[in-house]
């Protein structure tokens, strides 16, 4: 595995790989890798000749009061995990190289970025789309892999690629969970032992929603009420949102209807840590 830190060098390498007619599978990450990321890398490994992973804590997707400075980092472990998972190139650019002095160009997707996480994290998806588009131009992937855990991000990236005619296939990969249901996230590291236990209310409330739907409940407000009741049993929890939306365009739904795939998404603060989870029914 080669470690590349310069944008120009990465551009030259991917240009050469493309000229040789080889496929590139790309996994963009912010590092502090866990088995969720590894599953993306393994999928990329199966489907492409060359696999590239980026590790970049992207400053433009963090709000002023968010955790940019404290975002967990462990480069040594990331390198080890990427090598083990069969990555060929790991790209670790510096912020000053990605955003040179005077940088002022952004990619913004409208219509599906205002709700869900976009409502409480204004500017977040603009930062995500900008960095992902830049990384696509640098790495020139054939296919790029994103986790379903960030369901809104996945839908936004798909829309960006579709509407900007980027010649890249976006592959969504399933959420990876701990044995007790907690969705893997780099931010789980912020949780104390007690909060880790309380955080199970996210996956439990999704499971409950699925059971209620399976038993015939169709009114979203009623299902939400039951989910809220369950989440309130976690003493340090504060619900940011619980939304039932169409899985394609993220338009809010009031009733469960067999004609569309419903994304049930939620964000809950456990103590100071904001966690997200979702399920498609
Ligand atoms: O999902 C993430 O880790 C980030 O949002 C991404 C896609 C790497 C962009 O910085």
Tab-separated table of C-alpha atoms and ligand atoms in Angstrom:
chain	number	residue	atom	x	y	z
A	1	UNK	CA	0.000	0.000	0.000
A	2	UNK	CA	1.323	3.437	-0.911
A	3	UNK	CA	0.758	6.470	1.301
A	4	UNK	CA	0.176	9.639	-0.736
A	5	UNK	CA	0.076	13.032	0.971
A	6	UNK	CA	0.321	15.381	-1.991
A	7	UNK	CA	-2.704	16.294	-4.131
A	8	UNK	CA	-0.543	16.618	-7.273
A	9	UNK	CA	1.026	13.215	-6.731
A	10	UNK	CA	-2.379	11.581	-6.240
A	11	UNK	CA	-3.678	13.230	-9.422
A	12	UNK	CA	-0.663	11.915	-11.374
A	13	UNK	CA	-1.134	8.383	-10.020
A	14	UNK	CA	-4.850	8.189	-10.770
A	15	UNK	CA	-4.287	9.660	-14.235
A	16	UNK	CA	-1.778	6.859	-14.949
A	17	UNK	CA	-4.107	4.138	-13.591
A	18	UNK	CA	-6.973	5.412	-15.768
A	19	UNK	CA	-4.676	5.593	-18.820
A	20	UNK	CA	-3.890	1.902	-18.265
A	21	UNK	CA	-7.650	1.245	-18.464
A	22	UNK	CA	-7.925	0.010	-14.868
A	23	UNK	CA	-10.931	0.499	-12.588
A	24	UNK	CA	-10.573	2.441	-9.334
A	25	UNK	CA	-12.769	1.790	-6.308
A	26	UNK	CA	-12.731	4.717	-3.893
A	27	UNK	CA	-13.690	4.963	-0.216
A	28	UNK	CA	-13.665	8.525	1.172
A	29	UNK	CA	-13.300	8.672	4.959
A	30	UNK	CA	-12.416	11.038	7.772
A	31	UNK	CA	-10.227	8.364	9.373
A	32	UNK	CA	-10.482	6.727	12.799
A	33	UNK	CA	-11.564	3.716	10.806
A	34	UNK	CA	-13.857	1.005	12.131
A	35	UNK	CA	-15.423	-2.139	10.691
A	36	UNK	CA	-18.047	-0.038	8.874
A	37	UNK	CA	-15.273	1.583	6.807
A	38	UNK	CA	-13.503	-1.756	6.403
A	39	UNK	CA	-16.657	-3.288	4.902
A	40	UNK	CA	-16.668	-0.454	2.312
A	41	UNK	CA	-12.993	-1.100	1.485
A	42	UNK	CA	-13.640	-4.830	1.154
A	43	UNK	CA	-16.546	-4.180	-1.222
A	44	UNK	CA	-14.302	-1.877	-3.258
A	45	UNK	CA	-11.602	-4.575	-3.279
A	46	UNK	CA	-14.046	-7.164	-4.711
A	47	UNK	CA	-15.271	-4.943	-7.535
A	48	UNK	CA	-12.202	-2.981	-8.735
A	49	UNK	CA	-8.639	-3.476	-9.888
A	50	UNK	CA	-7.277	-0.633	-7.757
A	51	UNK	CA	-8.579	0.526	-4.359
A	52	UNK	CA	-7.972	4.010	-2.957
A	53	UNK	CA	-9.026	5.287	0.476
A	54	UNK	CA	-8.838	8.932	1.542
A	55	UNK	CA	-8.408	10.039	5.138
A	56	UNK	CA	-9.248	13.713	5.502
A	57	UNK	CA	-11.068	15.441	8.343
A	58	UNK	CA	-12.769	17.972	6.131
A	59	UNK	CA	-13.023	21.375	7.860
A	60	UNK	CA	-15.730	22.737	5.522
A	61	UNK	CA	-18.354	20.245	6.706
A	62	UNK	CA	-18.085	21.179	10.398
A	63	UNK	CA	-20.118	24.024	11.884
A	64	UNK	CA	-18.442	26.617	14.145
A	65	UNK	CA	-19.581	24.846	17.344
A	66	UNK	CA	-18.933	21.308	16.162
A	67	UNK	CA	-16.155	18.834	16.947
A	68	UNK	CA	-13.574	19.589	14.187
A	69	UNK	CA	-10.703	20.119	16.652
A	70	UNK	CA	-11.601	17.100	18.780
A	71	UNK	CA	-12.630	14.759	15.968
A	72	UNK	CA	-10.908	11.431	16.792
A	73	UNK	CA	-7.749	10.678	14.807
A	74	UNK	CA	-5.398	7.675	14.717
A	75	UNK	CA	-3.344	7.618	11.547
A	76	UNK	CA	-1.174	4.678	12.540
A	77	UNK	CA	-4.191	2.423	13.143
A	78	UNK	CA	-5.865	3.688	9.926
A	79	UNK	CA	-2.785	2.711	7.906
A	80	UNK	CA	-2.725	-0.732	9.487
A	81	UNK	CA	-6.445	-1.376	8.878
A	82	UNK	CA	-6.315	-0.126	5.276
A	83	UNK	CA	-3.320	-2.319	4.453
A	84	UNK	CA	-5.051	-5.342	6.001
A	85	UNK	CA	-8.260	-4.686	4.058
A	86	UNK	CA	-6.344	-4.683	0.753
A	87	UNK	CA	-6.139	-0.968	-0.055
A	88	UNK	CA	-3.587	0.022	-2.742
A	89	UNK	CA	-3.390	3.781	-2.094
A	90	UNK	CA	-4.209	5.767	1.003
A	91	UNK	CA	-4.522	9.476	0.313
A	92	UNK	CA	-3.967	11.743	3.341
A	93	UNK	CA	-3.931	15.357	2.122
A	94	UNK	CA	-3.317	18.417	4.276
A	95	UNK	CA	-6.157	20.947	4.699
A	96	UNK	CA	-3.953	23.736	3.255
A	97	UNK	CA	-3.382	21.650	0.142
A	98	UNK	CA	-7.084	20.855	-0.330
A	99	UNK	CA	-8.186	24.427	0.390
A	100	UNK	CA	-5.435	26.746	-0.833
A	101	UNK	CA	-5.370	30.392	0.252
A	102	UNK	CA	-8.324	32.289	-1.227
A	103	UNK	CA	-10.343	29.092	-1.785
A	104	UNK	CA	-13.932	30.033	-2.591
A	105	UNK	CA	-15.673	27.390	-4.711
A	106	UNK	CA	-18.446	25.170	-3.333
A	107	UNK	CA	-20.827	22.488	-4.551
A	108	UNK	CA	-24.357	22.764	-3.194
A	109	UNK	CA	-27.239	20.327	-3.697
A	110	UNK	CA	-30.653	21.811	-2.997
A	111	UNK	CA	-33.974	20.157	-2.168
A	112	UNK	CA	-32.728	17.260	-0.026
A	113	UNK	CA	-30.162	18.955	2.184
A	114	UNK	CA	-32.470	21.263	4.141
A	115	UNK	CA	-34.200	18.634	6.321
A	116	UNK	CA	-32.949	15.866	8.634
A	117	UNK	CA	-29.273	16.505	9.528
A	118	UNK	CA	-29.185	19.571	7.258
A	119	UNK	CA	-31.662	21.370	9.528
A	120	UNK	CA	-29.415	21.280	12.585
A	121	UNK	CA	-26.107	21.343	10.662
A	122	UNK	CA	-26.434	24.241	8.201
A	123	UNK	CA	-23.668	24.176	5.577
A	124	UNK	CA	-22.726	20.580	6.433
A	125	UNK	CA	-23.769	19.053	3.103
A	126	UNK	CA	-22.236	21.915	1.138
A	127	UNK	CA	-18.924	20.997	2.794
A	128	UNK	CA	-19.452	17.266	2.182
A	129	UNK	CA	-20.381	17.739	-1.505
A	130	UNK	CA	-17.476	20.111	-2.092
A	131	UNK	CA	-14.852	17.806	-0.628
A	132	UNK	CA	-16.330	14.672	-2.207
A	133	UNK	CA	-16.424	16.329	-5.642
A	134	UNK	CA	-12.819	17.490	-5.196
A	135	UNK	CA	-11.774	13.988	-4.117
A	136	UNK	CA	-13.586	12.503	-7.136
A	137	UNK	CA	-11.593	14.822	-9.424
A	138	UNK	CA	-8.324	13.894	-7.724
A	139	UNK	CA	-8.880	10.103	-7.502
A	140	UNK	CA	-11.036	9.664	-10.663
A	141	UNK	CA	-12.899	6.621	-9.295
A	142	UNK	CA	-14.955	4.213	-11.344
A	143	UNK	CA	-17.058	3.416	-8.271
A	144	UNK	CA	-17.238	5.179	-4.898
A	145	UNK	CA	-18.498	3.522	-1.718
A	146	UNK	CA	-20.563	5.177	1.032
A	147	UNK	CA	-22.244	3.739	4.125
A	148	UNK	CA	-26.033	3.625	4.441
A	149	UNK	CA	-25.512	4.793	8.055
A	150	UNK	CA	-25.243	8.343	6.641
A	151	UNK	CA	-28.406	7.835	4.591
A	152	UNK	CA	-28.939	11.511	3.808
A	153	UNK	CA	-25.302	11.915	2.747
A	154	UNK	CA	-25.675	8.916	0.421
A	155	UNK	CA	-28.857	10.350	-1.167
A	156	UNK	CA	-27.225	13.792	-1.532
A	157	UNK	CA	-24.069	12.369	-3.171
A	158	UNK	CA	-26.184	10.282	-5.580
A	159	UNK	CA	-28.163	13.395	-6.559
A	160	UNK	CA	-24.975	15.457	-6.978
A	161	UNK	CA	-23.395	12.817	-9.231
A	162	UNK	CA	-26.612	12.441	-11.264
A	163	UNK	CA	-27.224	16.149	-11.713
A	164	UNK	CA	-23.589	17.118	-12.407
A	165	UNK	CA	-23.172	14.167	-14.820
A	166	UNK	CA	-20.159	12.792	-12.974
A	167	UNK	CA	-19.180	9.470	-14.545
A	168	UNK	CA	-18.972	7.595	-11.236
A	169	UNK	CA	-21.115	4.799	-9.843
A	170	UNK	CA	-22.145	5.424	-6.238
A	171	UNK	CA	-22.482	2.263	-4.184
A	172	UNK	CA	-24.387	2.327	-0.882
A	173	UNK	CA	-23.301	-0.323	1.620
A	174	UNK	CA	-25.250	-1.684	4.631
A	175	UNK	CA	-24.911	-0.311	8.158
A	176	UNK	CA	-22.524	-2.352	10.296
A	177	UNK	CA	-23.684	-2.791	13.895
A	178	UNK	CA	-22.225	-4.054	17.166
A	179	UNK	CA	-23.754	-7.331	18.382
A	180	UNK	CA	-26.178	-5.341	20.596
A	181	UNK	CA	-27.410	-3.175	17.706
A	182	UNK	CA	-25.350	0.034	18.080
A	183	UNK	CA	-24.454	1.333	14.616
A	184	UNK	CA	-20.679	1.729	14.230
A	185	UNK	CA	-19.504	5.336	14.169
A	186	UNK	CA	-16.192	7.049	14.859
A	187	UNK	CA	-18.109	9.284	17.283
A	188	UNK	CA	-19.061	6.282	19.485
A	189	UNK	CA	-15.624	6.790	21.017
A	190	UNK	CA	-16.956	9.907	22.804
A	191	UNK	CA	-19.490	7.833	24.784
A	192	UNK	CA	-18.901	6.885	28.415
A	193	UNK	CA	-19.765	3.302	29.419
A	194	UNK	CA	-23.143	4.459	30.733
A	195	UNK	CA	-23.882	6.563	27.623
A	196	UNK	CA	-22.872	3.627	25.399
A	197	UNK	CA	-25.660	1.641	27.093
A	198	UNK	CA	-28.163	4.492	26.686
A	199	UNK	CA	-27.208	4.873	22.996
A	200	UNK	CA	-28.915	1.552	22.295
A	201	UNK	CA	-32.248	3.418	22.290
A	202	UNK	CA	-31.528	4.545	18.723
A	203	UNK	CA	-31.449	1.055	17.199
A	204	UNK	CA	-34.122	-0.198	19.618
A	205	UNK	CA	-36.525	2.566	18.569
A	206	UNK	CA	-35.982	1.699	14.885
A	207	UNK	CA	-36.667	-1.954	15.656
A	208	UNK	CA	-39.829	-0.906	17.471
A	209	UNK	CA	-40.945	1.194	14.479
A	210	UNK	CA	-40.476	-1.801	12.192
A	211	UNK	CA	-42.509	-4.025	14.532
A	212	UNK	CA	-45.322	-1.465	14.717
A	213	UNK	CA	-45.390	-1.142	10.914
A	214	UNK	CA	-45.378	-4.930	10.526
A	215	UNK	CA	-48.305	-5.113	12.925
A	216	UNK	CA	-50.279	-2.704	10.715
A	217	UNK	CA	-49.678	0.771	12.185
A	218	UNK	CA	-49.493	3.281	9.318
A	219	UNK	CA	-49.794	6.748	10.900
A	220	UNK	CA	-46.301	8.216	11.188
A	221	UNK	CA	-47.284	10.447	14.128
A	222	UNK	CA	-48.388	7.402	16.144
A	223	UNK	CA	-45.225	5.439	15.385
A	224	UNK	CA	-43.078	8.481	16.234
A	225	UNK	CA	-44.850	8.851	19.558
A	226	UNK	CA	-43.938	5.271	20.504
A	227	UNK	CA	-40.337	5.809	19.407
A	228	UNK	CA	-40.106	9.015	21.462
A	229	UNK	CA	-41.522	7.206	24.482
A	230	UNK	CA	-38.819	4.544	24.199
A	231	UNK	CA	-36.008	7.068	23.653
A	232	UNK	CA	-37.098	9.100	26.683
A	233	UNK	CA	-36.196	6.113	28.894
A	234	UNK	CA	-32.529	6.995	28.260
A	235	UNK	CA	-31.902	9.689	30.883
A	236	UNK	CA	-29.268	11.678	28.966
A	237	UNK	CA	-31.035	11.605	25.600
A	238	UNK	CA	-32.264	14.577	23.604
A	239	UNK	CA	-33.981	13.942	20.284
A	240	UNK	CA	-32.831	16.177	17.417
A	241	UNK	CA	-35.198	14.585	14.895
A	242	UNK	CA	-37.122	11.453	13.996
A	243	UNK	CA	-38.239	11.583	10.374
A	244	UNK	CA	-40.087	9.263	8.015
A	245	UNK	CA	-39.138	10.210	4.459
A	246	UNK	CA	-39.186	8.779	0.956
A	247	UNK	CA	-35.857	6.959	0.551
A	248	UNK	CA	-35.223	8.490	-2.893
A	249	UNK	CA	-36.035	12.185	-2.583
A	250	UNK	CA	-36.208	12.443	1.238
A	251	UNK	CA	-39.667	14.065	1.104
A	252	UNK	CA	-41.479	13.732	4.472
A	253	UNK	CA	-44.260	11.141	4.695
A	254	UNK	CA	-47.289	11.172	6.991
A	255	UNK	CA	-48.353	7.597	6.376
A	256	UNK	CA	-46.617	4.334	5.628
A	257	UNK	CA	-47.580	3.439	2.127
A	258	UNK	CA	-46.568	0.238	0.364
A	259	UNK	CA	-45.774	2.212	-2.823
A	260	UNK	CA	-42.528	3.751	-1.579
A	261	UNK	CA	-39.450	2.728	0.338
A	262	UNK	CA	-39.560	4.573	3.638
A	263	UNK	CA	-36.384	5.802	5.298
A	264	UNK	CA	-36.827	6.128	9.064
A	265	UNK	CA	-33.976	8.349	10.219
A	266	UNK	CA	-33.168	9.786	13.605
A	267	UNK	CA	-30.553	11.892	15.348
A	268	UNK	CA	-30.337	11.796	19.122
A	269	UNK	CA	-27.893	13.416	21.496
A	270	UNK	CA	-26.686	11.088	24.227
A	271	UNK	CA	-24.964	13.369	26.688
A	272	UNK	CA	-22.877	15.643	24.469
A	273	UNK	CA	-22.601	13.157	21.576
A	274	UNK	CA	-24.946	13.449	18.632
A	275	UNK	CA	-25.621	10.031	17.080
A	276	UNK	CA	-27.560	9.104	13.957
A	277	UNK	CA	-29.128	5.865	12.805
A	278	UNK	CA	-31.723	4.760	10.257
A	279	UNK	CA	-33.637	1.901	8.718
A	280	UNK	CA	-35.322	1.446	5.347
A	281	UNK	CA	-38.708	-0.316	5.416
B	1	LIG	O1	-18.835	10.259	5.753
B	1	LIG	C1	-17.744	10.824	5.941
B	1	LIG	O2	-16.859	10.318	6.622
B	1	LIG	C2	-17.509	12.184	5.312
B	1	LIG	O3	-18.664	12.951	5.301
B	1	LIG	C3	-16.884	12.111	3.901
B	1	LIG	C4	-17.814	11.436	2.909
B	1	LIG	C5	-15.575	11.347	3.961
B	1	LIG	C6	-16.600	13.518	3.389
B	1	LIG	O4	-15.716	14.200	4.205
